[in-house]
PDB file of C-alpha atoms and ligand atoms in Angstrom:
ATOM      1  CA  MET A   1      -0.274  -9.821  14.618  1.00  0.00           C
ATOM      2  CA  LEU A   2       1.039  -6.467  15.778  1.00  0.00           C
ATOM      3  CA  LEU A   3      -1.880  -4.123  15.203  1.00  0.00           C
ATOM      4  CA  GLY A   4      -1.434  -0.399  15.712  1.00  0.00           C
ATOM      5  CA  GLY A   5      -4.631   1.164  14.417  1.00  0.00           C
ATOM      6  CA  LEU A   6      -8.174   0.601  13.251  1.00  0.00           C
ATOM      7  CA  GLN A   7     -10.295   2.811  11.062  1.00  0.00           C
ATOM      8  CA  LYS A   8     -13.778   1.515  11.608  1.00  0.00           C
ATOM      9  CA  LEU A   9     -15.262   2.712   8.338  1.00  0.00           C
ATOM     10  CA  THR A  10     -13.800   3.655   4.984  1.00  0.00           C
ATOM     11  CA  LEU A  11     -15.567   4.218   1.693  1.00  0.00           C
ATOM     12  CA  ILE A  12     -12.358   4.897  -0.233  1.00  0.00           C
ATOM     13  CA  ASP A  13      -9.629   2.439   0.843  1.00  0.00           C
ATOM     14  CA  PHE A  14     -11.211  -0.669  -0.745  1.00  0.00           C
ATOM     15  CA  PRO A  15     -12.476   0.270  -4.237  1.00  0.00           C
ATOM     16  CA  GLY A  16     -16.224  -0.224  -4.547  1.00  0.00           C
ATOM     17  CA  ARG A  17     -16.567  -1.647  -1.036  1.00  0.00           C
ATOM     18  CA  VAL A  18     -17.583  -0.469   2.399  1.00  0.00           C
ATOM     19  CA  ALA A  19     -14.721  -1.516   4.633  1.00  0.00           C
ATOM     20  CA  ALA A  20     -12.693  -1.115   7.801  1.00  0.00           C
ATOM     21  CA  THR A  21      -8.923  -0.625   7.713  1.00  0.00           C
ATOM     22  CA  VAL A  22      -6.526  -2.248  10.139  1.00  0.00           C
ATOM     23  CA  PHE A  23      -2.941  -0.997  10.474  1.00  0.00           C
ATOM     24  CA  THR A  24      -0.030  -3.342  11.190  1.00  0.00           C
ATOM     25  CA  ILE A  25       3.121  -2.257  13.031  1.00  0.00           C
ATOM     26  CA  GLY A  26       6.611  -2.314  11.509  1.00  0.00           C
ATOM     27  CA  CYS A  27       8.078  -1.709   8.080  1.00  0.00           C
ATOM     28  CA  ASN A  28      11.239  -2.681   6.188  1.00  0.00           C
ATOM     29  CA  PHE A  29      11.266   0.549   4.145  1.00  0.00           C
ATOM     30  CA  PHE A  30      12.153   4.070   5.251  1.00  0.00           C
ATOM     31  CA  CYS A  31      10.222   6.310   2.869  1.00  0.00           C
ATOM     32  CA  PRO A  32      10.972   9.826   4.172  1.00  0.00           C
ATOM     33  CA  PHE A  33       7.467  11.019   3.251  1.00  0.00           C
ATOM     34  CA  CYS A  34       5.689   8.189   5.140  1.00  0.00           C
ATOM     35  CA  TYR A  35       2.844   9.645   7.186  1.00  0.00           C
ATOM     36  CA  ASN A  36       2.366   6.526   9.303  1.00  0.00           C
ATOM     37  CA  SER A  37       5.647   7.140  11.107  1.00  0.00           C
ATOM     38  CA  GLU A  38       4.192   5.889  14.434  1.00  0.00           C
ATOM     39  CA  LEU A  39       4.037   2.421  12.805  1.00  0.00           C
ATOM     40  CA  VAL A  40       7.530   2.583  11.288  1.00  0.00           C
ATOM     41  CA  ASP A  41       9.889   4.551  13.516  1.00  0.00           C
ATOM     42  CA  ALA A  42      11.243   2.248  16.253  1.00  0.00           C
ATOM     43  CA  LYS A  43      11.132   4.958  18.968  1.00  0.00           C
ATOM     44  CA  LYS A  44       7.555   5.922  18.136  1.00  0.00           C
ATOM     45  CA  ILE A  45       6.442   2.282  17.921  1.00  0.00           C
ATOM     46  CA  LYS A  46       7.483   1.744  21.559  1.00  0.00           C
ATOM     47  CA  LYS A  47       5.100   4.497  22.679  1.00  0.00           C
ATOM     48  CA  HIS A  48       2.299   3.587  20.291  1.00  0.00           C
ATOM     49  CA  PRO A  49      -0.583   1.565  21.789  1.00  0.00           C
ATOM     50  CA  GLN A  50      -1.305  -1.837  20.288  1.00  0.00           C
ATOM     51  CA  ILE A  51      -4.754  -3.220  19.560  1.00  0.00           C
ATOM     52  CA  PRO A  52      -5.274  -6.781  20.850  1.00  0.00           C
ATOM     53  CA  GLU A  53      -6.268  -9.139  18.040  1.00  0.00           C
ATOM     54  CA  GLU A  54      -9.231 -10.280  20.096  1.00  0.00           C
ATOM     55  CA  ASP A  55     -10.617  -6.711  20.190  1.00  0.00           C
ATOM     56  CA  PHE A  56     -10.256  -6.445  16.434  1.00  0.00           C
ATOM     57  CA  PHE A  57     -12.165  -9.679  15.828  1.00  0.00           C
ATOM     58  CA  ASN A  58     -14.867  -8.706  18.317  1.00  0.00           C
ATOM     59  CA  PHE A  59     -15.289  -5.491  16.348  1.00  0.00           C
ATOM     60  CA  LEU A  60     -15.541  -7.440  13.069  1.00  0.00           C
ATOM     61  CA  LYS A  61     -18.164  -9.798  14.469  1.00  0.00           C
ATOM     62  CA  GLU A  62     -20.287  -6.773  15.382  1.00  0.00           C
ATOM     63  CA  ARG A  63     -19.948  -5.453  11.816  1.00  0.00           C
ATOM     64  CA  GLN A  64     -20.957  -8.627   9.956  1.00  0.00           C
ATOM     65  CA  GLY A  65     -23.542  -7.714   7.335  1.00  0.00           C
ATOM     66  CA  MET A  66     -22.611  -4.017   7.602  1.00  0.00           C
ATOM     67  CA  LEU A  67     -19.129  -4.048   6.066  1.00  0.00           C
ATOM     68  CA  ASP A  68     -18.058  -5.788   2.852  1.00  0.00           C
ATOM     69  CA  GLY A  69     -14.397  -6.054   3.605  1.00  0.00           C
ATOM     70  CA  VAL A  70     -11.226  -5.337   5.520  1.00  0.00           C
ATOM     71  CA  CYS A  71      -8.160  -3.459   4.269  1.00  0.00           C
ATOM     72  CA  ILE A  72      -4.907  -4.565   5.842  1.00  0.00           C
ATOM     73  CA  THR A  73      -2.306  -1.840   5.663  1.00  0.00           C
ATOM     74  CA  GLY A  74       0.726  -0.721   7.592  1.00  0.00           C
ATOM     75  CA  GLY A  75       3.542  -0.432   8.101  1.00  0.00           C
ATOM     76  CA  GLU A  76       4.157  -3.447   5.920  1.00  0.00           C
ATOM     77  CA  PRO A  77       1.688  -6.287   6.627  1.00  0.00           C
ATOM     78  CA  THR A  78       3.754  -8.999   4.888  1.00  0.00           C
ATOM     79  CA  LEU A  79       6.396  -8.751   7.635  1.00  0.00           C
ATOM     80  CA  GLN A  80       4.011 -10.370  10.120  1.00  0.00           C
ATOM     81  CA  ALA A  81       4.589 -14.113  10.270  1.00  0.00           C
ATOM     82  CA  ASP A  82       0.966 -14.887  11.088  1.00  0.00           C
ATOM     83  CA  LEU A  83      -0.547 -12.787   8.283  1.00  0.00           C
ATOM     84  CA  PRO A  84      -2.034 -15.815   6.427  1.00  0.00           C
ATOM     85  CA  GLU A  85      -3.699 -17.102   9.612  1.00  0.00           C
ATOM     86  CA  PHE A  86      -4.970 -13.608  10.414  1.00  0.00           C
ATOM     87  CA  ILE A  87      -6.532 -13.314   6.953  1.00  0.00           C
ATOM     88  CA  LYS A  88      -8.061 -16.788   7.218  1.00  0.00           C
ATOM     89  CA  LYS A  89      -9.830 -15.702  10.406  1.00  0.00           C
ATOM     90  CA  ILE A  90     -11.157 -12.577   8.657  1.00  0.00           C
ATOM     91  CA  LYS A  91     -12.373 -14.685   5.731  1.00  0.00           C
ATOM     92  CA  GLU A  92     -14.095 -17.142   8.068  1.00  0.00           C
ATOM     93  CA  LEU A  93     -16.240 -14.178   9.124  1.00  0.00           C
ATOM     94  CA  ARG A  94     -17.087 -13.717   5.414  1.00  0.00           C
ATOM     95  CA  PHE A  95     -15.299 -10.431   4.752  1.00  0.00           C
ATOM     96  CA  LEU A  96     -13.412  -9.631   1.559  1.00  0.00           C
ATOM     97  CA  VAL A  97      -9.754  -8.749   2.071  1.00  0.00           C
ATOM     98  CA  LYS A  98      -7.658  -6.033   0.497  1.00  0.00           C
ATOM     99  CA  LEU A  99      -3.925  -5.970   1.182  1.00  0.00           C
ATOM    100  CA  ASP A 100      -1.637  -2.934   0.887  1.00  0.00           C
ATOM    101  CA  THR A 101       2.030  -3.747   0.365  1.00  0.00           C
ATOM    102  CA  ASN A 102       5.350  -2.210  -0.580  1.00  0.00           C
ATOM    103  CA  GLY A 103       6.094  -5.371  -2.579  1.00  0.00           C
ATOM    104  CA  ALA A 104       9.296  -6.298  -0.760  1.00  0.00           C
ATOM    105  CA  ARG A 105       8.189  -9.869   0.010  1.00  0.00           C
ATOM    106  CA  PRO A 106       7.017 -11.539  -3.206  1.00  0.00           C
ATOM    107  CA  GLU A 107       7.169 -14.999  -1.631  1.00  0.00           C
ATOM    108  CA  ILE A 108       4.457 -14.000   0.849  1.00  0.00           C
ATOM    109  CA  LEU A 109       2.292 -12.490  -1.881  1.00  0.00           C
ATOM    110  CA  SER A 110       2.672 -15.618  -3.935  1.00  0.00           C
ATOM    111  CA  ASP A 111       1.594 -17.777  -0.994  1.00  0.00           C
ATOM    112  CA  LEU A 112      -1.442 -15.578  -0.247  1.00  0.00           C
ATOM    113  CA  LEU A 113      -2.528 -15.738  -3.879  1.00  0.00           C
ATOM    114  CA  GLU A 114      -2.080 -19.489  -4.048  1.00  0.00           C
ATOM    115  CA  GLN A 115      -4.299 -19.872  -0.997  1.00  0.00           C
ATOM    116  CA  LYS A 116      -6.805 -17.401  -2.518  1.00  0.00           C
ATOM    117  CA  LEU A 117      -6.684 -15.305   0.630  1.00  0.00           C
ATOM    118  CA  VAL A 118      -6.765 -11.834  -0.918  1.00  0.00           C
ATOM    119  CA  ASP A 119      -9.381 -10.246  -3.137  1.00  0.00           C
ATOM    120  CA  TYR A 120      -7.509  -7.063  -4.005  1.00  0.00           C
ATOM    121  CA  ILE A 121      -3.903  -5.927  -3.667  1.00  0.00           C
ATOM    122  CA  ALA A 122      -2.628  -2.368  -3.802  1.00  0.00           C
ATOM    123  CA  MET A 123       1.128  -2.169  -4.251  1.00  0.00           C
ATOM    124  CA  ASP A 124       3.040   1.050  -3.693  1.00  0.00           C
ATOM    125  CA  ILE A 125       5.428   1.872  -6.477  1.00  0.00           C
ATOM    126  CA  LYS A 126       7.932   4.117  -4.771  1.00  0.00           C
ATOM    127  CA  GLY A 127       9.418   5.371  -8.004  1.00  0.00           C
ATOM    128  CA  PRO A 128      11.218   3.941 -11.012  1.00  0.00           C
ATOM    129  CA  LEU A 129      13.343   0.922 -10.057  1.00  0.00           C
ATOM    130  CA  GLU A 130      16.547   2.967 -10.176  1.00  0.00           C
ATOM    131  CA  LYS A 131      15.273   5.143  -7.285  1.00  0.00           C
ATOM    132  CA  TYR A 132      14.390   2.327  -4.872  1.00  0.00           C
ATOM    133  CA  HIS A 133      17.678   2.695  -2.982  1.00  0.00           C
ATOM    134  CA  LYS A 134      16.188   5.891  -1.506  1.00  0.00           C
ATOM    135  CA  PHE A 135      13.476   3.877   0.270  1.00  0.00           C
ATOM    136  CA  ALA A 136      14.977   0.490   1.128  1.00  0.00           C
ATOM    137  CA  ASP A 137      18.461  -0.932   1.588  1.00  0.00           C
ATOM    138  CA  ALA A 138      18.052  -4.683   0.937  1.00  0.00           C
ATOM    139  CA  ALA A 139      20.599  -5.796  -1.670  1.00  0.00           C
ATOM    140  CA  ASP A 140      18.063  -7.746  -3.711  1.00  0.00           C
ATOM    141  CA  ILE A 141      15.228  -5.242  -3.424  1.00  0.00           C
ATOM    142  CA  LEU A 142      14.914  -4.458  -7.148  1.00  0.00           C
ATOM    143  CA  GLU A 143      14.504  -8.103  -8.052  1.00  0.00           C
ATOM    144  CA  LYS A 144      11.923  -8.597  -5.305  1.00  0.00           C
ATOM    145  CA  ILE A 145       9.913  -5.532  -6.238  1.00  0.00           C
ATOM    146  CA  HIS A 146       9.782  -6.535  -9.877  1.00  0.00           C
ATOM    147  CA  GLN A 147       8.834 -10.096  -8.906  1.00  0.00           C
ATOM    148  CA  SER A 148       5.958  -8.760  -6.789  1.00  0.00           C
ATOM    149  CA  THR A 149       4.604  -6.713  -9.686  1.00  0.00           C
ATOM    150  CA  GLN A 150       4.625  -9.849 -11.841  1.00  0.00           C
ATOM    151  CA  ILE A 151       2.759 -11.863  -9.198  1.00  0.00           C
ATOM    152  CA  ILE A 152       0.172  -9.159  -8.570  1.00  0.00           C
ATOM    153  CA  ARG A 153      -0.539  -8.759 -12.277  1.00  0.00           C
ATOM    154  CA  GLN A 154      -1.941 -12.296 -12.302  1.00  0.00           C
ATOM    155  CA  MET A 155      -4.762 -11.222  -9.965  1.00  0.00           C
ATOM    156  CA  PRO A 156      -8.220 -10.381 -11.316  1.00  0.00           C
ATOM    157  CA  ASP A 157      -8.190  -7.060  -9.467  1.00  0.00           C
ATOM    158  CA  TYR A 158      -5.307  -4.984  -8.180  1.00  0.00           C
ATOM    159  CA  GLU A 159      -3.676  -1.586  -8.421  1.00  0.00           C
ATOM    160  CA  PHE A 160      -0.262   0.009  -8.467  1.00  0.00           C
ATOM    161  CA  ARG A 161       0.122   3.500  -7.074  1.00  0.00           C
ATOM    162  CA  THR A 162       2.739   6.143  -6.500  1.00  0.00           C
ATOM    163  CA  THR A 163       2.695   9.016  -4.041  1.00  0.00           C
ATOM    164  CA  ALA A 164       4.173  11.934  -5.979  1.00  0.00           C
ATOM    165  CA  VAL A 165       6.575  13.830  -3.737  1.00  0.00           C
ATOM    166  CA  PRO A 166       8.408  17.002  -4.792  1.00  0.00           C
ATOM    167  CA  SER A 167      12.193  16.501  -4.431  1.00  0.00           C
ATOM    168  CA  LEU A 168      11.806  12.715  -4.894  1.00  0.00           C
ATOM    169  CA  HIS A 169       9.788  12.426  -8.111  1.00  0.00           C
ATOM    170  CA  GLU A 170      10.028  14.242 -11.405  1.00  0.00           C
ATOM    171  CA  LYS A 171       8.028  14.126 -14.603  1.00  0.00           C
ATOM    172  CA  GLU A 172      10.393  11.625 -16.262  1.00  0.00           C
ATOM    173  CA  ASP A 173       9.911   9.158 -13.407  1.00  0.00           C
ATOM    174  CA  PHE A 174       6.292   8.604 -14.367  1.00  0.00           C
ATOM    175  CA  LEU A 175       7.290   7.652 -17.884  1.00  0.00           C
ATOM    176  CA  SER A 176       9.869   5.196 -16.505  1.00  0.00           C
ATOM    177  CA  ILE A 177       7.283   3.683 -14.159  1.00  0.00           C
ATOM    178  CA  ALA A 178       4.706   3.453 -16.952  1.00  0.00           C
ATOM    179  CA  ARG A 179       7.167   1.708 -19.297  1.00  0.00           C
ATOM    180  CA  TRP A 180       8.128  -0.718 -16.537  1.00  0.00           C
ATOM    181  CA  LEU A 181       4.508  -1.605 -15.662  1.00  0.00           C
ATOM    182  CA  GLU A 182       3.085  -1.288 -19.170  1.00  0.00           C
ATOM    183  CA  GLY A 183      -0.218  -3.128 -19.685  1.00  0.00           C
ATOM    184  CA  ALA A 184      -1.107  -3.282 -15.981  1.00  0.00           C
ATOM    185  CA  LYS A 185      -4.733  -2.829 -15.034  1.00  0.00           C
ATOM    186  CA  LYS A 186      -4.770   0.238 -12.768  1.00  0.00           C
ATOM    187  CA  TYR A 187      -2.188   2.856 -11.856  1.00  0.00           C
ATOM    188  CA  TYR A 188      -2.896   5.776  -9.536  1.00  0.00           C
ATOM    189  CA  ILE A 189      -0.822   8.844  -8.798  1.00  0.00           C
ATOM    190  CA  GLN A 190      -1.535   9.971  -5.263  1.00  0.00           C
ATOM    191  CA  GLN A 191      -1.169  13.339  -3.618  1.00  0.00           C
ATOM    192  CA  PHE A 192       1.491  13.651  -0.920  1.00  0.00           C
ATOM    193  CA  LYS A 193       0.297  14.689   2.553  1.00  0.00           C
ATOM    194  CA  ALA A 194       2.851  16.760   4.447  1.00  0.00           C
ATOM    195  CA  GLU A 195       1.857  15.532   7.923  1.00  0.00           C
ATOM    196  CA  LYS A 196       3.772  13.658  10.669  1.00  0.00           C
ATOM    197  CA  THR A 197       6.274  12.381   8.107  1.00  0.00           C
ATOM    198  CA  LEU A 198       8.977   9.849   8.947  1.00  0.00           C
ATOM    199  CA  ASP A 199      11.634  12.408   8.042  1.00  0.00           C
ATOM    200  CA  SER A 200      10.421  15.589   9.726  1.00  0.00           C
ATOM    201  CA  ALA A 201      11.982  17.696   6.952  1.00  0.00           C
ATOM    202  CA  TYR A 202       9.246  16.404   4.638  1.00  0.00           C
ATOM    203  CA  SER A 203       6.517  17.944   6.795  1.00  0.00           C
ATOM    204  CA  SER A 204       7.419  21.329   5.346  1.00  0.00           C
ATOM    205  CA  ILE A 205       7.553  20.233   1.708  1.00  0.00           C
ATOM    206  CA  LYS A 206       4.769  21.757  -0.351  1.00  0.00           C
ATOM    207  CA  PRO A 207       2.893  19.067  -2.314  1.00  0.00           C
ATOM    208  CA  TYR A 208       2.740  19.310  -6.086  1.00  0.00           C
ATOM    209  CA  PRO A 209      -0.268  21.317  -7.303  1.00  0.00           C
ATOM    210  CA  ASP A 210      -3.077  18.969  -8.403  1.00  0.00           C
ATOM    211  CA  GLU A 211      -2.645  20.138 -12.028  1.00  0.00           C
ATOM    212  CA  GLN A 212       0.925  18.853 -11.946  1.00  0.00           C
ATOM    213  CA  LEU A 213      -0.301  15.418 -10.908  1.00  0.00           C
ATOM    214  CA  VAL A 214      -2.763  15.505 -13.817  1.00  0.00           C
ATOM    215  CA  GLU A 215       0.178  16.229 -16.121  1.00  0.00           C
ATOM    216  CA  PHE A 216       2.105  13.227 -14.711  1.00  0.00           C
ATOM    217  CA  CYS A 217      -1.016  11.148 -15.213  1.00  0.00           C
ATOM    218  CA  GLN A 218      -1.296  12.159 -18.881  1.00  0.00           C
ATOM    219  CA  ILE A 219       2.245  10.857 -19.430  1.00  0.00           C
ATOM    220  CA  ALA A 220       1.481   7.477 -17.852  1.00  0.00           C
ATOM    221  CA  LYS A 221      -2.087   7.031 -19.138  1.00  0.00           C
ATOM    222  CA  PRO A 222      -1.357   5.369 -22.513  1.00  0.00           C
ATOM    223  CA  TYR A 223       0.405   2.501 -20.727  1.00  0.00           C
ATOM    224  CA  PHE A 224      -2.438   1.371 -18.452  1.00  0.00           C
ATOM    225  CA  GLU A 225      -6.082   0.300 -18.702  1.00  0.00           C
ATOM    226  CA  ILE A 226      -6.938   2.846 -16.006  1.00  0.00           C
ATOM    227  CA  CYS A 227      -4.660   5.646 -14.871  1.00  0.00           C
ATOM    228  CA  GLU A 228      -5.968   8.350 -12.550  1.00  0.00           C
ATOM    229  CA  VAL A 229      -4.965  10.924  -9.979  1.00  0.00           C
ATOM    230  CA  ARG A 230      -6.020  10.604  -6.341  1.00  0.00           C
ATOM    231  CA  VAL A 231      -5.963  13.877  -4.452  1.00  0.00           C
TER     232      VAL A 231
HETATM  233  S1  SF4 B   1       5.234   4.628   3.203  1.00  0.00           S
HETATM  234 FE1  SF4 B   1       4.701   2.463   3.495  1.00  0.00          FE
HETATM  235  S2  SF4 B   1       6.537   1.375   2.809  1.00  0.00           S
HETATM  236 FE2  SF4 B   1       7.162   3.460   3.175  1.00  0.00          FE
HETATM  237  S3  SF4 B   1       7.925   3.510   5.289  1.00  0.00           S
HETATM  238 FE3  SF4 B   1       5.739   4.081   5.341  1.00  0.00          FE
HETATM  239  S4  SF4 B   1       4.646   2.202   5.719  1.00  0.00           S
HETATM  240 FE4  SF4 B   1       6.707   1.633   5.028  1.00  0.00          FE
END
């Protein structure tokens, strides 16, 4: 596994759990607002220090009984060929696992679910399907993204979430997303952070006021069991 970061304690990344978050290197998307650019931009990746897997597992062993789980985020974790083996090793240490994904690799998600390797998945919804070309260039991306949403919806616990970015998202987009994902368990609208973005122009974009996110949330709410704003 290519690991590029470790947050040793989080009370918010894994809902209801005390966890650590590990960051994987590399992504197949190019979201201009991405604030983990050091894990995505090829030039920055070269300069970014890696964490040896052994160090990560030594850390986990020290935290047994103190942490409930591990969040695996990125970058895009499903790009790493040894992700299933990595998760198995985490599970052998009796930690729950949450996976963050952009949903571009449904076949990997399907495999992880079949092997019961993940306890919670959070999938980024970059926008309504018709806007995905702004974030990824794979020809079959729409089909794959939709397939991933279908797979994830079979899980007992999961969430979909969108980072609302001025210039990329408008009010109508949240209705389109809600209609697409209607009946899903949880949908969150997240505040955009204008810091170290992949496209530097986005560092100067002013985030939507929180009240605007609440308005977007009101539009989407009737379509989900839980729909909330994260600021
Ligand atoms: S926001 Fe996520 S999916 Fe988009 S480029 Fe960054 S790591 Fe990749």
